[in-house]
PDB file of C-alpha atoms and ligand atoms in Angstrom:
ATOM      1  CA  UNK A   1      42.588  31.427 147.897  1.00 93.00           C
ATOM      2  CA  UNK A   2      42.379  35.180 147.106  1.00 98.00           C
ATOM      3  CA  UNK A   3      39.124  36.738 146.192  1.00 98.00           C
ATOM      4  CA  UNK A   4      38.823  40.500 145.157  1.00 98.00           C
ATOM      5  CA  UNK A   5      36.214  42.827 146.354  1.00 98.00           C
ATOM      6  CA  UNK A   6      35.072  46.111 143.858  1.00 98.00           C
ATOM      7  CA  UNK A   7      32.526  47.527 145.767  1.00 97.00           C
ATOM      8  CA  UNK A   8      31.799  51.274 147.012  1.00 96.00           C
ATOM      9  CA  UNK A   9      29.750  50.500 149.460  1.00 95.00           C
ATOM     10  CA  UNK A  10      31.593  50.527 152.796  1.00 95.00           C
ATOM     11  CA  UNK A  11      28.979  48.183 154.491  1.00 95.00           C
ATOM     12  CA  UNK A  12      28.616  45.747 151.575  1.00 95.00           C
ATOM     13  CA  UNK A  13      32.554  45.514 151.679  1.00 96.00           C
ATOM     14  CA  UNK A  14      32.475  44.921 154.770  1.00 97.00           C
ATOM     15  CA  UNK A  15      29.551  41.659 154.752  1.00 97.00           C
ATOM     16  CA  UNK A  16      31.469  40.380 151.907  1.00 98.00           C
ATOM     17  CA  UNK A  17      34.821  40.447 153.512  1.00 98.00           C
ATOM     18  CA  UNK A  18      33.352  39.231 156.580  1.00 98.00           C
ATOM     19  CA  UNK A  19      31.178  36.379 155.172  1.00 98.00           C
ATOM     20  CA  UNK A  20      34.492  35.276 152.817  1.00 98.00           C
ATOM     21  CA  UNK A  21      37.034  35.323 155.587  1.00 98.00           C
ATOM     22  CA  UNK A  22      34.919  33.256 157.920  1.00 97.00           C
ATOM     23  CA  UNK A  23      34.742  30.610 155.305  1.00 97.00           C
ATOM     24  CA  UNK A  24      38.384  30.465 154.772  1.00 97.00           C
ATOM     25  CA  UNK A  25      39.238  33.000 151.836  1.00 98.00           C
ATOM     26  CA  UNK A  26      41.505  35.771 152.050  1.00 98.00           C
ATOM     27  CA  UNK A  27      39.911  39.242 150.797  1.00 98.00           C
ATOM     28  CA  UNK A  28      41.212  42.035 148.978  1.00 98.00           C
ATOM     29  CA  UNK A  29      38.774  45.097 148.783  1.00 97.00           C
ATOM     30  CA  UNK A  30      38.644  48.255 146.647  1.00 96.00           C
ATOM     31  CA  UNK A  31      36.417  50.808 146.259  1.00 92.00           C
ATOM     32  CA  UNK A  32      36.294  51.395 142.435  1.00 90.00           C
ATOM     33  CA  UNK A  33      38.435  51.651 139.157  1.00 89.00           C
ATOM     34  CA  UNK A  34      41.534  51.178 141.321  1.00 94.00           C
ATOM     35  CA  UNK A  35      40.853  47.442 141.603  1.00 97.00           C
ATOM     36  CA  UNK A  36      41.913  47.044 138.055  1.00 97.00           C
ATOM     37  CA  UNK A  37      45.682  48.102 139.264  1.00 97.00           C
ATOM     38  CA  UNK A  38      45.064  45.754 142.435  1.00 98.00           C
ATOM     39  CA  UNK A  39      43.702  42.800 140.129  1.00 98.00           C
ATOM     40  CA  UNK A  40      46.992  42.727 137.575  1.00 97.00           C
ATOM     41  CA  UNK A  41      49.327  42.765 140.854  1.00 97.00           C
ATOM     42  CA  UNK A  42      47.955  40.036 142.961  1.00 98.00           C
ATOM     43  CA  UNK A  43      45.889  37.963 140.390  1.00 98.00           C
ATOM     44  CA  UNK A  44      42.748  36.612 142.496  1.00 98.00           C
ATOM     45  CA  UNK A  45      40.926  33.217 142.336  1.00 97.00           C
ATOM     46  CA  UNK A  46      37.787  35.048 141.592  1.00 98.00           C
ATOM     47  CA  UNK A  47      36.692  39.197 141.235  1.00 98.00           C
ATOM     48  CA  UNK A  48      33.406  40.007 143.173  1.00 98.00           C
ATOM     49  CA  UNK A  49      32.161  43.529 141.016  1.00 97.00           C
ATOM     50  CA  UNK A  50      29.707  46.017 142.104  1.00 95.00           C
ATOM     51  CA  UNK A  51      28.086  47.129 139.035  1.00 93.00           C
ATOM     52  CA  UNK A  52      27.065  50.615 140.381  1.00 92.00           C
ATOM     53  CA  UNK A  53      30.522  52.245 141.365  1.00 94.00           C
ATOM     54  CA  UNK A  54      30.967  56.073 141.005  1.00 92.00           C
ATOM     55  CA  UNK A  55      32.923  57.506 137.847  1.00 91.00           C
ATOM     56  CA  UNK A  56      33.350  54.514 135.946  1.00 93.00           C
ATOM     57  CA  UNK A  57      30.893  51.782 136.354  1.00 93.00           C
ATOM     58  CA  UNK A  58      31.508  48.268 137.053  1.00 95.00           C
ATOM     59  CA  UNK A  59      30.340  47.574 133.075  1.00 95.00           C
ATOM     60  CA  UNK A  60      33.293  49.490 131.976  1.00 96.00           C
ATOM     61  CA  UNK A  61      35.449  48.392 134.838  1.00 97.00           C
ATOM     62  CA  UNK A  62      34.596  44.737 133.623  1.00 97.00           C
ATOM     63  CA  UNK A  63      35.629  45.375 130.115  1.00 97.00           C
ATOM     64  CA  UNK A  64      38.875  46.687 131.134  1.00 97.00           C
ATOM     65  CA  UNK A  65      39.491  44.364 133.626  1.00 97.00           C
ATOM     66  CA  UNK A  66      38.656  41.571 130.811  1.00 97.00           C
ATOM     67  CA  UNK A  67      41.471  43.589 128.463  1.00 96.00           C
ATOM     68  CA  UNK A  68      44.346  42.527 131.226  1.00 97.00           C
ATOM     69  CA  UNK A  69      46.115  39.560 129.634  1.00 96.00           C
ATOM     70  CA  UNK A  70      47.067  38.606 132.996  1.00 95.00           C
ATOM     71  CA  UNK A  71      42.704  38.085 133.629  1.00 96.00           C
ATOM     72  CA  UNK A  72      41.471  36.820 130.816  1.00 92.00           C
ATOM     73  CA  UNK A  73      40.592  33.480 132.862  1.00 93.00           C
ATOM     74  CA  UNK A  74      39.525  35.060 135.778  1.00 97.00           C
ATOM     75  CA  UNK A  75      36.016  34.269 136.834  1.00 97.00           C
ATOM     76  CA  UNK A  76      33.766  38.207 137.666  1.00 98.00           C
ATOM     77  CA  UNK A  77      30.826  37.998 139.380  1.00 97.00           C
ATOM     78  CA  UNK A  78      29.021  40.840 138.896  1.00 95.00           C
ATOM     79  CA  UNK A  79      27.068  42.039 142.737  1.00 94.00           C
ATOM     80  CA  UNK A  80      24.160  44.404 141.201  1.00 90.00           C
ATOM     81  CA  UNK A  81      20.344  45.559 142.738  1.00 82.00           C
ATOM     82  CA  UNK A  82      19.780  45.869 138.502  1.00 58.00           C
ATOM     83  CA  UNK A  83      16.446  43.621 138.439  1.00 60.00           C
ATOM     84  CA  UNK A  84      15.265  45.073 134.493  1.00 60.00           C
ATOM     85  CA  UNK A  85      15.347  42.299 132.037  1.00 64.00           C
ATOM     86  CA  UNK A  86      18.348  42.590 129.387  1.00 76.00           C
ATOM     87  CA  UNK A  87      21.165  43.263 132.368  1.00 83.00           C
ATOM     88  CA  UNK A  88      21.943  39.768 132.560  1.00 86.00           C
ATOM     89  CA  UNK A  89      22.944  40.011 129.346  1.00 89.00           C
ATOM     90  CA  UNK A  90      24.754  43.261 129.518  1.00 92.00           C
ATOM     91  CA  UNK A  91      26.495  41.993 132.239  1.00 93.00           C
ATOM     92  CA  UNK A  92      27.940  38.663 130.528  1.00 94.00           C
ATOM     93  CA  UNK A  93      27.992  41.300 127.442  1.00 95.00           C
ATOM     94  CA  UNK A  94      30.606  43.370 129.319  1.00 96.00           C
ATOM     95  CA  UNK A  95      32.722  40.016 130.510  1.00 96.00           C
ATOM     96  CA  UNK A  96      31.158  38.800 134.113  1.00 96.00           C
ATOM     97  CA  UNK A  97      30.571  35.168 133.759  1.00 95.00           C
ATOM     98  CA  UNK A  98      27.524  35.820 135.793  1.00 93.00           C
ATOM     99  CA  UNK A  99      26.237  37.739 139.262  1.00 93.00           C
ATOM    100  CA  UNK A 100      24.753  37.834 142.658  1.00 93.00           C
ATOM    101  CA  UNK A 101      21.894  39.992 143.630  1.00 90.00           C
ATOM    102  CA  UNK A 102      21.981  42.906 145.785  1.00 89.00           C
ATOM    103  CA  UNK A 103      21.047  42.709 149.113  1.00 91.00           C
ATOM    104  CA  UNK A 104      23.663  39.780 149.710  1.00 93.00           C
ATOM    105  CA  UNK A 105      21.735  36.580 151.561  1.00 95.00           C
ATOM    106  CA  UNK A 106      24.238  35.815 153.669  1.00 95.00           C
ATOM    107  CA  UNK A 107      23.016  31.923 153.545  1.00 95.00           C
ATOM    108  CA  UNK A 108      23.847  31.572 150.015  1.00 96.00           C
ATOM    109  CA  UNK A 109      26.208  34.020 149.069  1.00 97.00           C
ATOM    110  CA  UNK A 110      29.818  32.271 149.723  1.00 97.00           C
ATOM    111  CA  UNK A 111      27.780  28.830 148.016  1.00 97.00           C
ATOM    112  CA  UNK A 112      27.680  31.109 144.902  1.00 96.00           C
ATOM    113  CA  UNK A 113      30.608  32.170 145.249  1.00 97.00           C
ATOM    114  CA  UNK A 114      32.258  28.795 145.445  1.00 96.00           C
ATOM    115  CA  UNK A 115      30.263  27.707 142.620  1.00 96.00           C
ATOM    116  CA  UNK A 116      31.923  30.131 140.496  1.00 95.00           C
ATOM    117  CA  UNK A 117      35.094  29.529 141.187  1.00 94.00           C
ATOM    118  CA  UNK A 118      34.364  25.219 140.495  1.00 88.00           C
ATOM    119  CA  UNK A 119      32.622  26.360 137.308  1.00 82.00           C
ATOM    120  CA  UNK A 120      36.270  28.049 136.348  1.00 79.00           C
ATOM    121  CA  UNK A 121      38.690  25.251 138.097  1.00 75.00           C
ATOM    122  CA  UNK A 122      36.375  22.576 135.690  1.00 75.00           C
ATOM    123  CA  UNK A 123      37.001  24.781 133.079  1.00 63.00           C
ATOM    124  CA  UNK A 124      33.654  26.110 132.690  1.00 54.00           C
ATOM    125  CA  UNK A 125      34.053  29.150 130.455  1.00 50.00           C
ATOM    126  CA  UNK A 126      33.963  27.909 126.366  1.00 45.00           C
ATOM    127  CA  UNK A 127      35.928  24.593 127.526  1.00 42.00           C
ATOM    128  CA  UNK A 128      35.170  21.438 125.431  1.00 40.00           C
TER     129      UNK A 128
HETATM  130 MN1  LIG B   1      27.981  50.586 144.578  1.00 57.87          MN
END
């Protein structure tokens, strides 16, 4: 199962890819808007976003991402240090179906990950 990683950060990239491929996954990693290309070709399980990503931020990228027919089911996760009340909403606003908190706890973080992607195998998002 492929998971995609949009994240600037070289050493976040690197704990996510390393706490995803211990547990099994296989990890794709980019650093920013380019992960919308790299999304349509290989069509991940699940899209791990960084919210603050230079240029265009990983709101935007979200939307767009949401706009690919070939993603519309594709559970985001949002990764974001944003604490303020209201960015929950802005995040499931912009089309994450929800988000981990920056720093990554490396005790629960592939448990939330693996969460999200039961939620969207059950058919979580709007399902009957
Ligand atoms: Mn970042």
């Amino acid at each position: 199962m492929q998971i995609l990683v949009i994240e600037d950060n070289e050493a976040n990239r690197y704990l996510v890819t390393f706490l995803l491929e211990k547990h099994g996954y296989a990890v794709a990693a980019a650093d920013g808007a380019a992960g919308i290309a790299l999304a349509v070709e290989i069509r991940p399980a699940l899209i791990l976003l960084d919210i603050q990503l230079p240029g265009m931020d990983g709101y935007e990228v979200a939307r767009l991402l949401r706009q690919q027919s070939e993603l519309v089911r594709t559970p985001i996760v949002a990764i974001t240090s944003y604490a303020m009340a209201g960015d929950r909403e802005r995040i499931l606003a912009a089309g994450c179906d929800g988000y981990i908190e920056k720093p990554i706890d490396p005790d629960t973080f592939v448990r939330d990950v693996a969460r999200h992607l039961d939620v969207s195998r059950t058919g979580g998002r709007g399902a009957p």
